[in-house]
Amino acid sequence: GTTFPALSALLATWVPLKERSKLGSFVFGGGQVGTIVGTALSGVLIDYYDSWESVFYFFGVLAIIWFIIFVFICYKDPESHPFIKEEEKEYLRKEMGSLARDKNIPPTPWRAILTNVPMMALVCAQIGHDFGFFIMATDLPKVQFAFFNIKFIIISIILVHG
């Protein structure tokens, strides 16, 4: 989706260079932590409400709330943000310098990228990883419930704790 490229752009315009690797790791690691917490919470919700629909309602409402907050607090760059103080803007200007695109950079070599065998191997590996990960994350609990009659809360605890 668009989330990870958008996060990269936000980090580039909001986070000073000295802090970028640490904060970038924290932000991108959040996807993995979210998967773990979401799996555990899904089992709890299914067990408590005795309904798989509760998971979709809960995370749907949570996403809507997050979207509303995000629309009000997220801006393209510090200069356009109305809520931060002038001294914060000045600090970011000083720490980050100019964010203008370098005009001397040659155009992206798309043909070389798309015909590069190691690059295509990485793309295939990522697709395989994502396919396996999402199949396991979505179907493993169903199999455990259907064949072993294990309650979803127990399945989520097993998945989270290994």
GROMACS .gro file of C-alpha atoms in nm, residues 4 14 26 43 54 73 94 99 110 115 129 137 149 156 160:
model
   15
    4PHE     CA    1   0.534   0.274   0.407
   14TRP     CA    2   1.016   1.585   0.995
   26PHE     CA    3   1.074   0.249   1.584
   43GLY     CA    4  -0.834  -1.389   2.012
   54SER     CA    5  -1.613  -0.808   1.668
   73ILE     CA    6  -0.201   1.641   1.333
   94LYS     CA    7   1.863   2.426   1.162
   99LEU     CA    8   1.487   1.979   0.172
  110TRP     CA    9   1.393   0.221  -1.448
  115THR     CA   10   1.582  -0.587  -1.591
  129HIS     CA   11   0.745  -1.395   0.212
  137ALA     CA   12  -0.150  -1.520   0.995
  149ASN     CA   13  -1.098  -2.743   1.850
  156SER     CA   14  -0.375  -1.611   1.984
  160VAL     CA   15   0.209  -1.447   2.014
   0.00000   0.00000   0.00000
